[in-house]
Each structure stands twice: as C-alpha cells, then as structure tokens.
Coordinates of C-alpha atoms in Angstrom, one line a residue:
X25 CA -65.5 -33.9 3.5
X26 CA -64.6 -30.4 4.7
X27 CA -67.4 -30.2 7.3
X28 CA -65.0 -29.3 10.1
X29 CA -64.1 -25.9 8.7
X30 CA -67.6 -24.4 8.6
X31 CA -68.0 -21.5 6.2
X32 CA -64.4 -21.6 5.1
X33 CA -65.5 -24.0 2.4
X34 CA -67.2 -21.0 0.7
X35 CA -63.9 -19.3 -0.1
X36 CA -61.3 -20.0 -2.8
X37 CA -58.0 -21.5 -1.4
X38 CA -54.6 -21.5 -3.1
X39 CA -53.6 -25.2 -3.3
X40 CA -50.6 -25.0 -5.7
X41 CA -48.5 -22.7 -7.8
X42 CA -49.3 -23.1 -11.5
X43 CA -45.7 -24.0 -12.1
X44 CA -46.0 -27.1 -9.9
X45 CA -48.4 -28.7 -12.4
X46 CA -46.8 -29.4 -15.7
X47 CA -48.7 -30.8 -18.7
X48 CA -49.5 -34.5 -18.2
X49 CA -48.4 -34.4 -14.5
X50 CA -50.3 -34.9 -11.3
X51 CA -49.8 -33.6 -7.7
X52 CA -51.2 -34.9 -4.4
X53 CA -51.7 -32.4 -1.6
X54 CA -53.6 -32.4 1.7
X55 CA -55.9 -29.5 2.5
X56 CA -57.3 -29.3 6.0
X57 CA -56.0 -32.9 6.4
X58 CA -58.1 -34.1 3.4
X59 CA -56.1 -35.6 0.5
X60 CA -56.7 -34.0 -3.0
X61 CA -55.5 -35.3 -6.3
X62 CA -54.7 -32.5 -8.9
X63 CA -53.5 -32.9 -12.5
X64 CA -53.0 -30.9 -15.7
X65 CA -54.3 -32.7 -18.7
X66 CA -53.1 -32.7 -22.3
X67 CA -55.2 -29.6 -23.0
X68 CA -53.4 -27.8 -20.1
X69 CA -56.6 -27.7 -17.9
X70 CA -56.2 -28.4 -14.2
X71 CA -58.6 -30.8 -12.5
X72 CA -59.1 -31.8 -8.8
X73 CA -60.7 -34.9 -7.2
X74 CA -60.9 -36.1 -3.6
X75 CA -58.1 -38.6 -3.5
X76 CA -60.1 -41.7 -2.3
X77 CA -61.9 -44.5 -4.1
X78 CA -65.5 -44.9 -3.1
X79 CA -65.0 -48.7 -3.0
X80 CA -62.5 -49.4 -0.2
X81 CA -61.0 -45.9 0.4
X82 CA -57.7 -46.6 -1.5
X83 CA -56.0 -43.6 -3.1
X84 CA -56.3 -42.7 -6.8
X85 CA -53.9 -42.0 -9.6
X86 CA -54.3 -40.5 -13.1
X87 CA -54.1 -43.2 -15.8
X88 CA -55.0 -41.1 -18.9
X89 CA -54.1 -37.4 -19.1
X90 CA -55.9 -37.1 -22.5
X91 CA -59.2 -38.5 -21.5
X92 CA -58.8 -37.5 -17.8
X93 CA -59.4 -40.9 -16.4
X94 CA -58.4 -41.7 -12.8
X95 CA -57.7 -45.2 -11.5
X96 CA -58.0 -46.7 -8.1
X97 CA -54.6 -48.2 -7.1
X98 CA -56.2 -51.2 -5.3
X99 CA -59.0 -52.8 -7.4
X100 CA -58.8 -50.7 -10.6
X101 CA -62.1 -48.8 -10.4
X102 CA -62.0 -46.0 -12.9
X103 CA -63.5 -42.5 -12.7
X104 CA -63.7 -39.5 -15.1
X105 CA -62.7 -35.9 -14.2
X106 CA -66.1 -35.3 -12.8
X107 CA -65.6 -38.1 -10.3
X108 CA -68.2 -40.4 -12.0
X109 CA -67.5 -44.2 -12.0
X110 CA -66.9 -45.4 -15.5
X111 CA -65.4 -48.9 -15.0
X112 CA -65.2 -51.8 -12.5
X113 CA -62.8 -54.4 -14.0
X114 CA -64.2 -57.3 -12.0
X115 CA -67.9 -56.4 -12.3
X116 CA -68.6 -54.3 -15.4
X117 CA -72.3 -55.3 -15.4
X118 CA -72.7 -53.4 -12.1
X119 CA -71.3 -50.0 -13.3
X120 CA -74.6 -48.4 -14.1
X121 CA -76.2 -49.7 -10.9
X122 CA -73.7 -48.1 -8.6
X123 CA -74.6 -44.7 -7.2
X124 CA -71.1 -43.9 -6.0
X125 CA -69.2 -40.8 -7.0
X126 CA -65.9 -39.1 -6.0
X127 CA -66.1 -35.4 -5.1
X128 CA -64.7 -33.1 -7.8
X129 CA -63.7 -29.5 -7.1
X130 CA -63.9 -26.3 -9.1
X131 CA -60.5 -25.0 -10.2
X132 CA -59.4 -21.5 -11.4
X133 CA -55.8 -20.6 -12.4
X134 CA -55.1 -16.9 -11.8
X135 CA -52.0 -14.9 -11.2
X136 CA -49.8 -18.0 -11.2
X137 CA -51.9 -19.7 -8.5
X138 CA -54.1 -22.8 -8.7
X139 CA -57.2 -21.9 -6.7
X140 CA -59.7 -24.6 -5.4
X141 CA -63.2 -24.2 -4.2
X142 CA -64.2 -26.7 -1.6
X143 CA -68.0 -26.5 -1.5
X144 CA -69.2 -28.9 -4.2
X145 CA -72.8 -27.8 -4.0
X146 CA -72.4 -24.0 -4.3
X147 CA -73.0 -22.9 -7.9
X148 CA -73.0 -19.1 -7.1
X149 CA -69.4 -18.8 -6.0
X150 CA -67.4 -15.6 -6.6
X151 CA -64.0 -15.3 -8.2
X152 CA -60.6 -15.5 -6.3
X153 CA -58.8 -12.3 -5.3
X154 CA -57.9 -10.6 -8.6
X155 CA -54.7 -8.6 -7.6
X156 CA -55.7 -6.1 -10.3
X157 CA -53.8 -3.3 -8.6
X158 CA -50.4 -4.9 -9.7
X159 CA -51.5 -6.1 -13.1
X160 CA -50.1 -3.5 -15.4
X161 CA -47.0 -4.2 -17.5
X162 CA -44.9 -1.9 -15.2
X163 CA -45.1 -4.5 -12.5
X164 CA -42.8 -7.5 -12.4
X165 CA -43.5 -10.6 -10.3
X166 CA -41.7 -13.4 -8.5
X167 CA -43.5 -16.4 -7.0
X168 CA -42.4 -19.1 -4.6
X169 CA -43.6 -21.3 -1.8
X170 CA -42.4 -22.7 1.5
X171 CA -43.7 -25.4 3.9
X172 CA -43.9 -24.1 7.5
X173 CA -44.2 -26.1 10.7
X174 CA -47.0 -24.1 12.2
X175 CA -50.7 -23.5 11.7
X176 CA -52.3 -21.1 9.3
X177 CA -53.6 -18.7 12.0
X178 CA -50.1 -18.2 13.4
X179 CA -48.6 -17.9 9.9
X180 CA -51.2 -15.2 8.9
X181 CA -50.3 -13.4 12.1
X182 CA -46.6 -13.6 11.3
X183 CA -46.9 -12.1 7.8
X184 CA -49.1 -9.2 9.1
X185 CA -46.9 -8.5 12.1
X186 CA -44.5 -5.6 11.6
X187 CA -43.1 -5.6 15.2
X188 CA -41.1 -8.8 14.6
X189 CA -39.2 -7.4 11.6
X190 CA -36.5 -5.4 13.4
X191 CA -35.6 -8.6 15.4
X192 CA -36.1 -11.4 13.0
X193 CA -35.3 -9.5 9.7
X194 CA -32.7 -7.0 11.1
X195 CA -31.0 -5.2 8.2
X196 CA -33.1 -6.9 5.6
X197 CA -36.5 -5.3 6.2
X198 CA -35.8 -2.9 9.1
X199 CA -32.8 -1.9 11.1
X200 CA -33.1 -2.7 14.8
X201 CA -30.6 0.1 15.6
X202 CA -32.6 2.8 13.9
X203 CA -36.1 3.0 15.4
X204 CA -38.9 5.0 13.8
X205 CA -42.2 6.1 15.4
X206 CA -45.4 5.0 13.6
X207 CA -49.0 5.9 13.8
X208 CA -51.2 3.1 12.7
X209 CA -54.9 2.6 12.1
X210 CA -56.6 -0.8 12.3
X211 CA -59.9 -1.2 10.4
X212 CA -62.0 -4.3 10.7
X213 CA -65.0 -5.4 8.6
X214 CA -66.9 -8.7 8.7
X215 CA -64.4 -10.1 6.2
X216 CA -61.1 -8.2 6.5
X217 CA -58.7 -6.5 8.8
X218 CA -56.8 -3.6 7.3
X219 CA -53.7 -2.0 9.1
X220 CA -52.5 1.3 7.7
X221 CA -49.1 2.8 8.7
X222 CA -48.9 6.5 8.3
X223 CA -46.2 8.1 6.2
X224 CA -42.7 8.3 7.8
X225 CA -39.1 8.8 6.7
X226 CA -38.4 5.2 7.6
X227 CA -35.4 3.3 6.1
X228 CA -36.6 -0.1 4.9
X229 CA -35.2 -2.8 2.7
X230 CA -31.8 -3.0 1.0
X231 CA -30.5 -0.3 -1.4
X232 CA -33.7 1.8 -1.7
X233 CA -31.8 5.0 -0.9
X234 CA -29.3 4.2 -3.7
X235 CA -32.1 3.4 -6.2
X236 CA -34.6 6.2 -5.4
X237 CA -32.5 8.8 -3.6
X238 CA -32.5 9.9 0.0
X239 CA -35.3 11.4 2.2
X240 CA -37.7 8.6 1.2
X241 CA -41.2 8.9 2.5
X242 CA -42.6 5.4 3.2
X243 CA -46.1 4.2 4.1
X244 CA -47.5 0.7 4.0
X245 CA -50.6 -1.4 4.6
X246 CA -51.1 -5.0 5.9
X247 CA -54.4 -6.6 5.1
X248 CA -56.0 -9.9 6.0
X249 CA -58.5 -11.4 3.6
X250 CA -60.6 -14.5 4.0
X251 CA -59.9 -17.3 4.3
X252 CA -56.1 -17.2 5.0
X253 CA -54.7 -14.4 2.7
X254 CA -52.3 -11.6 3.6
X255 CA -51.6 -8.6 1.3
X256 CA -48.8 -6.2 2.1
X257 CA -48.4 -2.9 0.1
X258 CA -45.5 -0.4 0.3
X259 CA -45.7 3.1 -1.0
X260 CA -42.5 5.1 -1.4
X261 CA -42.8 8.9 -2.0
X262 CA -46.6 8.1 -2.5
X263 CA -46.0 5.7 -5.4
X264 CA -47.1 2.1 -5.0
X265 CA -43.8 0.2 -5.4
X266 CA -44.1 -3.2 -3.8
X267 CA -46.7 -5.8 -2.9
X268 CA -46.4 -9.2 -1.1
X269 CA -49.5 -11.5 -1.5
X270 CA -49.3 -14.6 0.6
X271 CA -51.8 -17.5 0.9
X272 CA -51.3 -19.5 4.1
X273 CA -52.8 -22.9 3.1
X274 CA -53.2 -25.5 5.9
X275 CA -52.2 -29.0 5.0
X276 CA -52.7 -30.6 8.4
X277 CA -52.1 -29.8 12.0
X278 CA -48.8 -28.0 12.3
X279 CA -48.1 -27.9 8.5
X280 CA -48.9 -24.9 6.4
X281 CA -47.7 -23.9 3.0
X282 CA -47.0 -20.2 2.3
X283 CA -47.7 -19.4 -1.4
X284 CA -46.0 -16.1 -2.1
X285 CA -46.3 -13.6 -4.9
X286 CA -44.0 -10.6 -4.8
X287 CA -44.8 -7.7 -7.1
X288 CA -42.6 -4.7 -7.7
X289 CA -42.2 -1.7 -10.0
X290 CA -38.9 0.2 -9.8
X291 CA -38.6 1.2 -13.5
X292 CA -35.1 0.5 -14.8
X293 CA -34.1 -1.3 -11.6
X294 CA -36.7 -4.0 -12.1
X295 CA -34.2 -6.3 -13.8
X296 CA -31.7 -6.0 -10.9
X297 CA -34.4 -6.6 -8.4
X298 CA -35.6 -9.7 -10.3
X299 CA -32.1 -11.1 -10.0
X300 CA -31.7 -10.6 -6.2
X301 CA -35.3 -11.1 -5.0
X302 CA -35.2 -14.9 -5.1
X303 CA -32.2 -14.8 -2.7
X304 CA -33.8 -12.2 -0.4
X305 CA -37.2 -13.9 -0.4
X306 CA -35.7 -17.2 0.5
X307 CA -33.7 -15.7 3.4
X308 CA -36.7 -13.8 4.8
X309 CA -38.9 -16.9 4.6
X310 CA -36.3 -19.0 6.2
X311 CA -36.0 -16.6 9.1
X312 CA -39.8 -16.7 9.5
X313 CA -39.7 -20.5 9.3
X314 CA -37.3 -20.8 12.2
X315 CA -39.1 -18.4 14.6
X316 CA -42.6 -19.7 13.8
X317 CA -41.5 -23.3 14.2
X318 CA -40.1 -22.5 17.6
X319 CA -43.2 -20.6 18.5
X320 CA -45.6 -23.3 17.4
X321 CA -43.6 -26.0 19.4
X322 CA -43.7 -23.8 22.5
X323 CA -47.5 -23.2 22.1
X324 CA -48.1 -27.0 22.3
X325 CA -46.3 -27.1 25.6
X326 CA -47.8 -23.9 27.1
X327 CA -51.4 -24.2 25.8
X328 CA -53.0 -23.1 29.0
X329 CA -50.8 -20.1 29.5
X330 CA -52.6 -16.9 28.2
X331 CA -50.8 -14.4 26.0
X332 CA -50.1 -11.0 27.4
X333 CA -51.2 -8.8 24.6
X334 CA -50.3 -5.2 23.8
X335 CA -52.7 -2.8 21.9
X336 CA -51.0 -3.7 18.6
X337 CA -52.1 -7.3 19.0
X338 CA -55.7 -6.1 18.5
X339 CA -55.3 -6.8 14.8
X340 CA -54.4 -10.4 15.4
X341 CA -57.4 -10.8 17.8
X342 CA -59.7 -9.4 15.1
X343 CA -58.4 -11.9 12.5
X344 CA -59.0 -14.7 15.0
X345 CA -62.5 -13.6 15.7
X346 CA -63.4 -13.3 12.0
X347 CA -62.0 -16.8 11.2
X348 CA -63.5 -18.4 14.3
X349 CA -67.0 -17.1 13.5
X350 CA -66.7 -18.5 10.0
X351 CA -65.4 -21.9 11.2
X352 CA -68.2 -22.2 13.8
X353 CA -70.9 -20.9 11.5
X354 CA -71.5 -17.9 13.8
X355 CA -73.1 -14.7 12.5
X356 CA -70.7 -11.8 11.8
X357 CA -72.1 -8.3 11.8
X358 CA -71.2 -6.4 8.7
X359 CA -69.8 -3.4 10.4
X360 CA -66.6 -1.3 10.3
X361 CA -64.6 -0.5 13.4
X362 CA -61.4 1.6 13.6
X363 CA -58.7 1.7 16.2
X364 CA -55.6 4.0 16.2
X365 CA -52.3 3.0 17.8
X366 CA -48.8 4.5 18.2
X367 CA -45.9 2.2 17.6
X368 CA -42.1 2.2 17.4
X369 CA -40.3 -0.1 14.9

C-alpha cells in the first residue's frame, strides 16, 4: 500500500500521541494518504490495521476491544487484530476458502509516542529513536501536536531553520533587535544532517537570565533524522538544558501533523516552566502554522520559480537529497561531509 514512498517504509513513523488512544478507544488517521485504523484494547495494547475491507473496500471499525475484532461497516465481514478474516455473516461456509487478509502493522509505544512500521514484510526492523539523552529523572517533558497545512519536507525545514526565529518568533525565541554572530557547522551522513552552532553569549527565550543569571553562554544543535524527525538541543553554560523532538508526519498532500516532545531540566524552576510551556509552545507553533501555511500556498502558485538560496540553505538541500534518494530507491553513499558557515541571528 505504501509503494509510492520507496525506502521510507523501512523507518518507524510517529502516527499518534499515546494520550490520543484511551483504553477501549479507536482512532483513524491517514499516513501518506493511506487510511489506518488504530485502537487500544482492554489490555492496553495498541494495534493497527489498514482501514479497508478486502471485500468491497469499505472502511472498518472495532467491534470488540477485548478480543480485538474488527468489523466491515458495509457487509459485516470480521477480522482479527492480525487482519485475518474470521467471519462472513452471509456466507460462513466460505470463510476458510477465502485467501484475503487486511494488512496489519507493527506498533511500538515509546516516549509518549505511538510509532508504526509500514513494511509488513520486514522482520529485522530496528527500534524507534530512543531519546535516551533526556531520559533521567532530572528531565521533565511536555507533549503536544498540531495539524499544519503544508508538506512534511517544508515542515522539517521550518523546525530546523534558525534564521526565521528573529522574524517569526521575535521576543519569544530570539530578539530581532539584538543580533548575534554565529559560526555553524553542517555535517551530513547518509541518514542525518547535523547543524552545530558554536557557543555565543546569545540571549534566547524568556526569563533565562532571571533563572540562570547573566552572561549566559549558549550553544545549540539542529538535527534531521530519517524519515521526518527533527531534534533540537540547547546547551547553556555547557549544560544540556532543553530538547525539542518533533516528528513531521504526512497525512496527505498539504496536511502534516507535528508531534512535539519538549524536554527540559532547570532544577527548581522545572515546575514553573511546566506551567508556562503549554502556552509558549502553542504560541510558537501557531506562529509557525501561519507562516508555513502562507508559504505552502504560494509554492503551489510559483512552482516553476526557483528558490534563490544562501549558503545556510545547504542544510535544507542536504535533507531533500537524503529523502529523495530514499523515496526513489536511489543508493546513498555512506559518507560524512562537513561545511562551515558564518551567520547573524
């Protein structure tokens, strides 16, 4: 079913927040324009089937959360959680003669995300991104999601892009009136793009001077991970203080969900930050939504007009190349390249 995305089927995708699937509840969600039925059974396990009956292509619904039985809404054909046909109300004598089966997908719950693996034939799959660097009890977390009206490639680009923050997130992330020079290094492998910002005395965020004192030394990294993941880390006075992990999951053309996990460790200020971070996250994401919506709409109009790139845009081009090679099943050499750039934010 996912033959149009090439090797992207060989990666784990975030398809939901764990909190979206309550016990005995189901959820329908498209992924790359393909409908998937998810549900959490009475034993709290999450299951996923292709949301289509093999008879006449009608959608499915969960009819028994204890036995994990799924029912066609049209003719009542019934399947188990492995997608195997177990009942045909009108023709029970034919059940064992039918060869039909609905695709079922491997699911892993980890770090508050529901991850789905799209290749139904691969039995040697690895695990999803572990996020082990923010797993100690000193770290606190906040998770949310937002539907964006853009594609996943542009959304990945947005979350990795620091140059838009003084304009779009003025006074929230950076101050457009107080510029800071940066020296950055872009490193690419066959699977990742890593952007490292050298240490500066930059002023970022709200209230960090008040919480941590003045003369703060700040460095940060932006990282792309296959298939559509972004990880942003901030280090303040050489201590890892903040991480944003974002999965940009494509539903269909022009619709992408950003699943966001914000992790922070500020000692006794953690409680205060946990109170304000939902408001700040919502505001930042809304600002990103507005600008990326406008950008995507314009890109549909000006498809033939080429972008005029600066050297900083090299990281976005590297991400595009990696993803396009995977989608088109093209070989990607396992090599590391490094590029250094000066930037003012």
